Coordinates of C-alpha atoms and ligand atoms in Angstrom, one line a residue:
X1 CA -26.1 -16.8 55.4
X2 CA -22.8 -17.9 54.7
X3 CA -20.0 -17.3 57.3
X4 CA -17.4 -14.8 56.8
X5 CA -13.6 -16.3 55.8
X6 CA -11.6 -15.2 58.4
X7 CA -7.7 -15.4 59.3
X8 CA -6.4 -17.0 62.3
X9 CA -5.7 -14.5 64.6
X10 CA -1.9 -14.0 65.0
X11 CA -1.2 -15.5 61.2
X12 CA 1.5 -13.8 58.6
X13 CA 0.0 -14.5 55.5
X14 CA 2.4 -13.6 52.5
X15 CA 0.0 -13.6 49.0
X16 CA 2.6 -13.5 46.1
X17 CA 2.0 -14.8 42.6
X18 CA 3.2 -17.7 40.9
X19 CA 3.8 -16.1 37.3
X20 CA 4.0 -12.6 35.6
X21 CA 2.2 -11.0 37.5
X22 CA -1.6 -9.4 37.3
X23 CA -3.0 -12.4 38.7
X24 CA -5.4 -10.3 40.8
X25 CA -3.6 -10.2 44.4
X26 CA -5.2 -6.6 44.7
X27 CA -8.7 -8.4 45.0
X28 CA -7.2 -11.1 47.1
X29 CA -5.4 -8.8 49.6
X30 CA -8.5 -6.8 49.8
X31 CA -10.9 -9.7 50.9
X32 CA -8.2 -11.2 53.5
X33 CA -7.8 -7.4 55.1
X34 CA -11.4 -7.6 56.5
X35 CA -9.8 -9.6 59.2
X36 CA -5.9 -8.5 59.2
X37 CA -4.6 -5.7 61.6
X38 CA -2.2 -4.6 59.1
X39 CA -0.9 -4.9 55.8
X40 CA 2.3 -5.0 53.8
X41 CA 3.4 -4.2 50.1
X42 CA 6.3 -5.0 50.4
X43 CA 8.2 -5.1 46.7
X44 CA 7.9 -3.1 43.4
X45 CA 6.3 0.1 43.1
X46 CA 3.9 1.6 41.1
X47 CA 4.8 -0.6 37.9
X48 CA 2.1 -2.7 40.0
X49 CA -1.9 -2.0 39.3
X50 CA -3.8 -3.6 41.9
X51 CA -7.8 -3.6 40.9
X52 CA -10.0 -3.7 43.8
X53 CA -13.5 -3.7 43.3
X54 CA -16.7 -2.8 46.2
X55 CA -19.9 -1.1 46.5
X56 CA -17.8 2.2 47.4
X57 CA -16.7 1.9 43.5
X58 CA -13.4 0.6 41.9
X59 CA -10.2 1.3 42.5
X60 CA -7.0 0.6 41.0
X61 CA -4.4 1.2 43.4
X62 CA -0.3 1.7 41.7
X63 CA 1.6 2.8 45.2
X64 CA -1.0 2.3 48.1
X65 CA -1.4 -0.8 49.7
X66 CA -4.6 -2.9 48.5
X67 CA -5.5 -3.1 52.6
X68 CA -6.1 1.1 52.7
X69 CA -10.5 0.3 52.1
X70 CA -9.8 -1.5 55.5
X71 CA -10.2 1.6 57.8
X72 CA -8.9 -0.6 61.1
X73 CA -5.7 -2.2 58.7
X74 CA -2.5 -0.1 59.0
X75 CA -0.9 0.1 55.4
X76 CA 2.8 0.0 55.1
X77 CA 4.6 0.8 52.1
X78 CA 7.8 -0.9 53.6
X79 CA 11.4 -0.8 52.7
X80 CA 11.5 -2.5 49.7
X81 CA 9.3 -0.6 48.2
X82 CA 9.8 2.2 45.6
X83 CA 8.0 4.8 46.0
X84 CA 7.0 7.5 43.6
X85 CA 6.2 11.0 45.9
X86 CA 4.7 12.7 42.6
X87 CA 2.3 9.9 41.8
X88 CA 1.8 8.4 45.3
X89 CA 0.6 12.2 46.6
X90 CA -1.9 12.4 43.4
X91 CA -3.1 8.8 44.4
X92 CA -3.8 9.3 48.4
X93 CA -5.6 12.9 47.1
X94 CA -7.7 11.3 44.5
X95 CA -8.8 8.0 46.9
X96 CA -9.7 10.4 49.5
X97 CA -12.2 12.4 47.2
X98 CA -13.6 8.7 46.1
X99 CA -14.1 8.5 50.3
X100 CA -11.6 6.5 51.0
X101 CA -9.7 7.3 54.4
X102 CA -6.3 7.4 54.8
X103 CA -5.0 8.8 57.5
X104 CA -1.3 8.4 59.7
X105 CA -3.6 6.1 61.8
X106 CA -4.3 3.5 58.5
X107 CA -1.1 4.3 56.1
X108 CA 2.8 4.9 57.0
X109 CA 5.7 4.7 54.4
X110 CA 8.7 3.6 56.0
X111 CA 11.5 6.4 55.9
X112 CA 13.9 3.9 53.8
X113 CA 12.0 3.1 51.0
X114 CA 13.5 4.6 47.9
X115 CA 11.7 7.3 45.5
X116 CA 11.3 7.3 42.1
X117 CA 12.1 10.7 40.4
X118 CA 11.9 11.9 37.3
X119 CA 15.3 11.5 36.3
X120 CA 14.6 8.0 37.0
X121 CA 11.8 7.5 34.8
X122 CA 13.4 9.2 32.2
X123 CA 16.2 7.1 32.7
X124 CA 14.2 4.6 32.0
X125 CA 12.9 5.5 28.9
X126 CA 16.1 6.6 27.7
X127 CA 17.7 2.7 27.9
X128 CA 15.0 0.9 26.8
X129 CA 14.7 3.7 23.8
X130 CA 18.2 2.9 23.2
X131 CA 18.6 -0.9 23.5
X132 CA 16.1 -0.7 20.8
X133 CA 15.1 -4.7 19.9
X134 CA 16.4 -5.8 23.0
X135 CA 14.4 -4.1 25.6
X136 CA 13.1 -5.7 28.6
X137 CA 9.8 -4.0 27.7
X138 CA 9.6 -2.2 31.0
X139 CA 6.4 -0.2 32.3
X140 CA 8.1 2.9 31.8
X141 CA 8.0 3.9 35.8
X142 CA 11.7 4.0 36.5
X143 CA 12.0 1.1 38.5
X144 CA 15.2 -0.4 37.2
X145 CA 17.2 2.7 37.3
X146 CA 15.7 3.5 41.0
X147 CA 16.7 0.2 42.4
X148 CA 20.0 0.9 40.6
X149 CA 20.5 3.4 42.7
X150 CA 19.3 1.9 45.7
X151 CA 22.0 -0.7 45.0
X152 CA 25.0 1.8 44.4
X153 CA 23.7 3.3 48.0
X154 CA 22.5 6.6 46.4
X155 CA 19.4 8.3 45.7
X156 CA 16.6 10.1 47.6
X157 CA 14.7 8.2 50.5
X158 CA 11.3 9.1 51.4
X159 CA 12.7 9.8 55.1
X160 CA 14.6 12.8 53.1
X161 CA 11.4 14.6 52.6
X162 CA 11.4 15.2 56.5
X163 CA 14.8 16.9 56.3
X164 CA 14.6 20.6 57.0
X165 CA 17.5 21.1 54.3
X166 CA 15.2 18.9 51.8
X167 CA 14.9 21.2 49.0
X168 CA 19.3 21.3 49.1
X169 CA 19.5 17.7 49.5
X170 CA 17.1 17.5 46.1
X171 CA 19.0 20.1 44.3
X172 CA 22.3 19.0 44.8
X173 CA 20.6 15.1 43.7
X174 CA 19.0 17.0 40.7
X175 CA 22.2 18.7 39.8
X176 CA 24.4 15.6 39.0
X177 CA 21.4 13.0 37.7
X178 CA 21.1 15.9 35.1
X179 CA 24.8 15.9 34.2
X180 CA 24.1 12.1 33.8
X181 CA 20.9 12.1 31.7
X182 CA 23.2 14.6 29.0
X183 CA 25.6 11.9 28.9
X184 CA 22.9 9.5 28.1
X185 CA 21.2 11.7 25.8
X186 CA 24.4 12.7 24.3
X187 CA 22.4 16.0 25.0
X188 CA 23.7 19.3 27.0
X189 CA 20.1 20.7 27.4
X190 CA 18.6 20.7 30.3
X191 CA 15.8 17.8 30.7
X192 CA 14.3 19.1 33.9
X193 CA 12.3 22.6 34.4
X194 CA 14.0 22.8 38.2
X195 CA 11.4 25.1 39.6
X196 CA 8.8 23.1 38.5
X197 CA 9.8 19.9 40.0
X198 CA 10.7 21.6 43.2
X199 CA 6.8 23.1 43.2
X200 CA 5.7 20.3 42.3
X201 CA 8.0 18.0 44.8
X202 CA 7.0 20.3 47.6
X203 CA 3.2 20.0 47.3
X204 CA 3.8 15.9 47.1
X205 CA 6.0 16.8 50.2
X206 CA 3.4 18.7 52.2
X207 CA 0.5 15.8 51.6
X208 CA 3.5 12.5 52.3
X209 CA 5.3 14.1 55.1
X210 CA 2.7 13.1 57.4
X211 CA 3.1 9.7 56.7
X212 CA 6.7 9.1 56.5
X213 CA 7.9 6.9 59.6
X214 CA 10.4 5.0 61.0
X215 CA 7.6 1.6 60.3
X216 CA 10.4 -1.4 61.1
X217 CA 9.7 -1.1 65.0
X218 CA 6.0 -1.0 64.6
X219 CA 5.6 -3.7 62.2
X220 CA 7.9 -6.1 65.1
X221 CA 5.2 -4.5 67.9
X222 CA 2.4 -6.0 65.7
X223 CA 4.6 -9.4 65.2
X224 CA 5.4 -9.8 69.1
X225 CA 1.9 -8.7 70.2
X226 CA -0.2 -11.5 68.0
X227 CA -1.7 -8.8 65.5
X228 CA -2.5 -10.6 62.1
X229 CA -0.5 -9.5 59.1
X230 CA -0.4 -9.5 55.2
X231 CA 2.4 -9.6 53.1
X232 CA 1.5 -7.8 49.5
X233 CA 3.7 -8.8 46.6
X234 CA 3.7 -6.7 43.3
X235 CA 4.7 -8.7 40.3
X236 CA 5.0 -12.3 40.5
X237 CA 7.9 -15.3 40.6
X238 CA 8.6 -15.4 37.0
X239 CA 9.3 -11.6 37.2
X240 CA 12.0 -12.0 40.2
X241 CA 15.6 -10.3 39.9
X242 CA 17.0 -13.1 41.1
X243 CA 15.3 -16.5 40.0
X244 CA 13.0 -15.6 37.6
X245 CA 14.2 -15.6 33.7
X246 CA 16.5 -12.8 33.7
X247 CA 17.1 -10.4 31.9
X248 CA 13.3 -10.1 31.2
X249 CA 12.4 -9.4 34.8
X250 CA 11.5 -6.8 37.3
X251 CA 14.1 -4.7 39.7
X252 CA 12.8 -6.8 42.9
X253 CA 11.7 -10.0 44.6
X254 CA 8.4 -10.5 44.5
X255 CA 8.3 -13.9 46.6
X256 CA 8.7 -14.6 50.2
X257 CA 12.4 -13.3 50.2
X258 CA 11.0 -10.2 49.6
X259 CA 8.5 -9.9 51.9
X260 CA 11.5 -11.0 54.8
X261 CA 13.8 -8.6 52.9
X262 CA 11.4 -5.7 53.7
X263 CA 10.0 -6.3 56.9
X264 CA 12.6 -8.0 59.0
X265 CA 10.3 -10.4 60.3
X266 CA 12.1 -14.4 60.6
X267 CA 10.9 -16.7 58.5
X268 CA 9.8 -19.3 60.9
X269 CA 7.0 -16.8 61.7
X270 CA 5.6 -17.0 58.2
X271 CA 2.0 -18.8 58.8
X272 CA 1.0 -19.3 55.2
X273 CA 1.9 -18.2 51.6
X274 CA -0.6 -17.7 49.2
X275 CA 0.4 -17.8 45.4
X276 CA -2.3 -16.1 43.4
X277 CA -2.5 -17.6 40.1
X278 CA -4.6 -17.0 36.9
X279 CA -6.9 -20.0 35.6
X280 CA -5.3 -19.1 31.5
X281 CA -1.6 -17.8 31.7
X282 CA -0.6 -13.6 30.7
X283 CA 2.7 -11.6 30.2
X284 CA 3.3 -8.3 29.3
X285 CA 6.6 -6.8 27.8
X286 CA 8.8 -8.5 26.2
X287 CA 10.1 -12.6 27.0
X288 CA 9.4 -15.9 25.8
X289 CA 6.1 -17.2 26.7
X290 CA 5.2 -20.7 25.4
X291 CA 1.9 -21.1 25.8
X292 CA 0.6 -17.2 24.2
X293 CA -2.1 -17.4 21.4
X294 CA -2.1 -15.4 18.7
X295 CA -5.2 -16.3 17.5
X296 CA -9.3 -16.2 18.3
X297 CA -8.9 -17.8 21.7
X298 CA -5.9 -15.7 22.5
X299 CA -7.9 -12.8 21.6
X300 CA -11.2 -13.6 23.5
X301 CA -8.9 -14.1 27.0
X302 CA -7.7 -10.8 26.2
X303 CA -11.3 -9.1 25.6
X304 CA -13.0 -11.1 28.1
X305 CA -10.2 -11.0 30.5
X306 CA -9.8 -7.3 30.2
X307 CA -6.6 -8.1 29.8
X308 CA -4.8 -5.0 29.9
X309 CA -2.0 -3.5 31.8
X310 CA -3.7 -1.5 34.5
X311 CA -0.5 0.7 34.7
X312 CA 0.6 0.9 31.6
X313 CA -2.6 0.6 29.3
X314 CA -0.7 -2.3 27.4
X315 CA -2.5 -5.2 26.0
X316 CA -1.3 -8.5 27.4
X317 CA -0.6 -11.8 25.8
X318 CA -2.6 -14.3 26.6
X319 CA -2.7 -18.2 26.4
X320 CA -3.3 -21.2 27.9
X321 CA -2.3 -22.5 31.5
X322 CA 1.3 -22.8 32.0
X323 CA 1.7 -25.7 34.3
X324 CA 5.0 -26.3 33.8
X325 CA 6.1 -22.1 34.1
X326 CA 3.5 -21.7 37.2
X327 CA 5.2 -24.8 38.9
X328 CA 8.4 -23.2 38.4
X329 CA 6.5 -20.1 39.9
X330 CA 5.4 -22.1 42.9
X331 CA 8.6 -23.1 43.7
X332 CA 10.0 -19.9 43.7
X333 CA 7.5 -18.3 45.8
X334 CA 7.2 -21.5 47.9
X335 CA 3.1 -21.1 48.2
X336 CA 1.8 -23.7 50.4
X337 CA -2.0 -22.8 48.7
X338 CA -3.3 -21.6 45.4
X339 CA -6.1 -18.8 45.0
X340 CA -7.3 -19.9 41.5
X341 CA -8.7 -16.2 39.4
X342 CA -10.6 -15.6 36.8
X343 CA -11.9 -19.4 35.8
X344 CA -14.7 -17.6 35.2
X345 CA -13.2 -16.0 31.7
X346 CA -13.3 -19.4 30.5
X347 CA -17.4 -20.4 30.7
X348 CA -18.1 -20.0 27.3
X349 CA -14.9 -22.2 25.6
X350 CA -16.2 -26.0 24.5
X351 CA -13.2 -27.1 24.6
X352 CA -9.8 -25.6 26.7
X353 CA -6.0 -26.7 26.9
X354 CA -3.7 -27.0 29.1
X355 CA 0.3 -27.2 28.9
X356 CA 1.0 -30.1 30.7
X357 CA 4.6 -30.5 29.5
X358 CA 7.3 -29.2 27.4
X359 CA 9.0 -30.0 24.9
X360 CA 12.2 -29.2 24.1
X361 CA 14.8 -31.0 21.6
X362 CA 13.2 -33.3 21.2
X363 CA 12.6 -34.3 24.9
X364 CA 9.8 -33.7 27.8
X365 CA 9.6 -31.6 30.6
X366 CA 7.1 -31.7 32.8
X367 CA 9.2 -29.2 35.1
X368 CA 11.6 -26.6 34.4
X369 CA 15.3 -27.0 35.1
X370 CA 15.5 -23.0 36.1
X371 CA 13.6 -20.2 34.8
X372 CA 16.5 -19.4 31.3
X373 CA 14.4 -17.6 28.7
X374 CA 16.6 -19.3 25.8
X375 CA 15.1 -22.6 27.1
X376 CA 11.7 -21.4 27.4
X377 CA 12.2 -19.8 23.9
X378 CA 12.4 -23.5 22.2
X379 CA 10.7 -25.3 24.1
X380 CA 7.3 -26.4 22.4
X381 CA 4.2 -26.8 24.8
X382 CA 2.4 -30.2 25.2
X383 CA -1.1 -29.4 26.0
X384 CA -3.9 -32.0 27.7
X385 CA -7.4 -31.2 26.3
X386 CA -10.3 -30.7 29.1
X387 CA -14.1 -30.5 28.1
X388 CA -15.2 -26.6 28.7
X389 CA -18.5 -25.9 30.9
X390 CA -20.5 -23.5 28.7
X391 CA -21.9 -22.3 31.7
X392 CA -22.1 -18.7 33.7
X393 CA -19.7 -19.2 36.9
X394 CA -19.0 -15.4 37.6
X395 CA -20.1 -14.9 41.0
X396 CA -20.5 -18.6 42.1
X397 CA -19.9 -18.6 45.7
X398 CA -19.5 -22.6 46.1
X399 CA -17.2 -25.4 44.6
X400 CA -20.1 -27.7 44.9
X401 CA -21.9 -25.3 42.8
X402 CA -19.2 -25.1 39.7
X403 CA -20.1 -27.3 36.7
X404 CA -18.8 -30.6 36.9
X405 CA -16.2 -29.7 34.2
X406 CA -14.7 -26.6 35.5
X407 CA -14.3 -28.4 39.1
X408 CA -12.6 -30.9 36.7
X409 CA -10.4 -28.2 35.1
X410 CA -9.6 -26.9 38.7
X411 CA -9.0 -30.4 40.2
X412 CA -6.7 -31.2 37.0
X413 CA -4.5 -27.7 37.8
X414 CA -4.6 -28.8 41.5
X415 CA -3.0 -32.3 40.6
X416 CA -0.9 -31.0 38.1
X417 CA 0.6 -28.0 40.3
X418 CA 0.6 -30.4 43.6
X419 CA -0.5 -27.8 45.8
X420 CA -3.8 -27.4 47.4
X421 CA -6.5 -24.5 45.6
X422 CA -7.8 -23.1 48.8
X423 CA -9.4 -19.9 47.4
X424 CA -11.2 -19.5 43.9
X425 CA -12.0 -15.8 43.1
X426 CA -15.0 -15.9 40.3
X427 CA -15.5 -12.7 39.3
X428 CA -14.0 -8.9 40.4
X429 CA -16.3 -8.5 44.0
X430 CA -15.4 -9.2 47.4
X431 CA -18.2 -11.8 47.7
X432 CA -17.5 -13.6 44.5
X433 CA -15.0 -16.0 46.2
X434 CA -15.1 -19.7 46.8
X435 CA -13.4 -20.4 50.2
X436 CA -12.6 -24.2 49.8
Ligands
IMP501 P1 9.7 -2.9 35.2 O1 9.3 -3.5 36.5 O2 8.9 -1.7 34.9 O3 11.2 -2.6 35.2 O4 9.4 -3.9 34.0 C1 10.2 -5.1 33.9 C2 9.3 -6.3 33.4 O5 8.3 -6.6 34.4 C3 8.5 -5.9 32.1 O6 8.4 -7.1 31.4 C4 7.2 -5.5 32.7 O7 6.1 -5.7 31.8 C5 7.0 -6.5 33.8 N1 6.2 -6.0 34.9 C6 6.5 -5.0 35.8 N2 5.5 -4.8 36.7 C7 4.5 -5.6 36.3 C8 3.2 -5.9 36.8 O8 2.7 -5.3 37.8 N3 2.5 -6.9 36.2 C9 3.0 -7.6 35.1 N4 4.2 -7.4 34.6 C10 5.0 -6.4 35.2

């Protein structure tokens, strides 16, 4: 029998994600647990849908960590994070009925992450409603406006739902986001049913509260006494506030700045970054994308892919390896490996591309100045065209045992990408992973 991938003991291991995201990390984070103390999300909120898939069943995880099937791992939603109490309480109640358990001893929110309310969802939906054909093409979960707040140093913190006086501290919050939301809505009526959202709030409370910590100081004990950590992004490089291609991006970093950002750990002590990275290239919402397919190949990645947004139920665009955006990606994230996904989608094309280059005005790019979407707009993909396998690889278990072509296809995106595939993920399971 094959032997077990394990982490070096005492190794921080940040997995991010070189490109828009829904790479599979949730899998990834999952199958690195089995040997990690404890484990990190550590950006985003539940705009992230992390699929993990065992014998126990499948689960698609929006606010908990993908570690929490790892009874010995200790979750941490860290600062960072947003959390939403509504949807987070529903999610802890309906993984426990599925078996899973999470207990104080495996999951703790830190006290300073920020929570998503109502008003900030509806916030949401208000803007993008009203920048009309300009939208970002958010998920809809009030991200933006919640980090908003985070930035203007207002707005509930899930160590307020420890406060005796919490049900004050929420109606005096409640009272002026309301006043806000009219002006928005250029409408006096009153968008929240108050006694509601305090029953409702309170029942979140009750199952939270026991989980709300102050996780900063435990997080350095597990750093200073050897323990093995995990870093969990949401989203991906391309999707970053600050250096991916803005305005089209999320409300937080999901590379390693992040991961220092909400954790407080020194960078030096970072062992090894991961960047996760599909084997075809997805977006959702809106942005350019050079490489999408509109076509019958776009739509088979998108069917055989399951290619749709685990939050949001959206169906994402599809197209051909991005070398050129993921390299960008990489150098955001600063991955020091690749875990290749889903090169298993692609066993039954004869024939499959990949964007090599750009090419824009007329001149070629084989990497991106920055990450501007009005350059990525124009510029034209170059693609290089590999022979396909034809052959079932879902579940293969060994790079010797790939078809010569898609060992080709994953050597070519090696070489390309200059960064060394150290983990290829060929289908959904824990065991379905190729440990180079
Ligand atoms: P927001 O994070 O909901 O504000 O959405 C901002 C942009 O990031 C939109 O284009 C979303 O589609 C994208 N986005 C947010 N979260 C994810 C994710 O988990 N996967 C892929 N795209 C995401």
């Amino acid at each position: 029998m094959k032997k077990a991938f394990k982490l070096k003991r005492g190794s921080i291991i940040v997995v991010t994600d070189n490109g828009w995201g829904d790479t599979g990390k949730g899998k990834i984070v999952d199958v690195l647990s089995s040997s990690a103390d404890m484990a990190i999300r550590y950006n985003g909120g539940p705009n992230a849908g992390h699929t993990v898939k065992t014998d126990q069943g499948t689960f698609v995880f929006h606010g908990l960590p993908s570690g929490i099937l790892h009874k010995s791992v200790l979750n941490i939603l860290s600062t960072g994070v947003v959390v939403n109490p509504l949807s987070l309480a529903k999610e802890i109640t309906t993984a426990q009925k599925q078996g899973v358990a999470i207990t104080p001893k495996n999951f703790l929110i830190e006290k300073t992450a920020h929570m998503i309310m109502p008003w900030h969802t509806k916030r949401d939906s208000l803007v993008e409603k009203a920048r009309g054909k300009i939208s970002i093409g958010t998920t809809g979960q009030g991200i933006g406006p919640t980090y908003a707040d985070r930035a203007l140093r207002q707005g509930l913190r899930a160590g307020d739902l420890l406060l005796r006086n919490f049900e004050e501290v929420f109606l005096e919050e409640l009272s002026w986001q309301e006043k806000l939301i009219s002006v928005m809505d250029n409408n006096s009526k009153k968008h929240f049913d108050k006694k509601k959202l305090l029953s409702d709030l309170k029942k979140a409370q009750s199952i939270l509260k026991p989980f709300v910590s102050n996780v900063l100081p435990i997080i350095h004990l597990y750093q200073k006494s050897g323990k093995t950590i995990i870093g969990e992004a949401g989203q991906g490089a391309l999707l970053d506030l600050d250096l991916g291609g803005y305005p089209f991006v999320t409300s937080s970093n999901p590379g390693v700045a992040g991961f220092l950002k909400a954790t407080g750990i020194h960078y030096k002590k970072i062992t090894k970054v991961y960047g996760v990275t599909k084997a075809y290239t997805t977006r959702v919402g809106q942005g350019p994308m050079p490489t999408e397919l509109s076509g019958k190949i776009g739509e088979y990645l998108q069917t055989k892919g399951n290619e749709v947004g685990a939050t949001t139920g959206r169906k994402r665009r599809c197209g051909w390896f991005d070398a050129v955006a993921m390299k960008k990606g990489l150098q955001i994230v600063g991955a020091d490996e690749i875990v290749l996904t889903k090169s298993d989608i692609l066993d039954e094309l004869s024939e499959i591309k990949i964007c090599v280059a750009y090419d824009f005005g007329g001149k070629r790019y084989k990497e991106l100045p920055d990450t501007d979407p009005l350059f990525m707009q124009k510029a034209k993909p170059i693609y290089e065209t590999l022979a396909g396998w034809k052959a079932n690889t879902s579940g293969v278990t060994s790079f010797a045992d790939l078809p010569k072509n898609a060992r080709n296809y994953i050597l070519f995106i090696e070489k390309l990408l200059g960064v060394p595939i150290s983990i290829i993920s060929t289908g959904p399971k824990r065991d379905e992973t190729i440990f180079r």
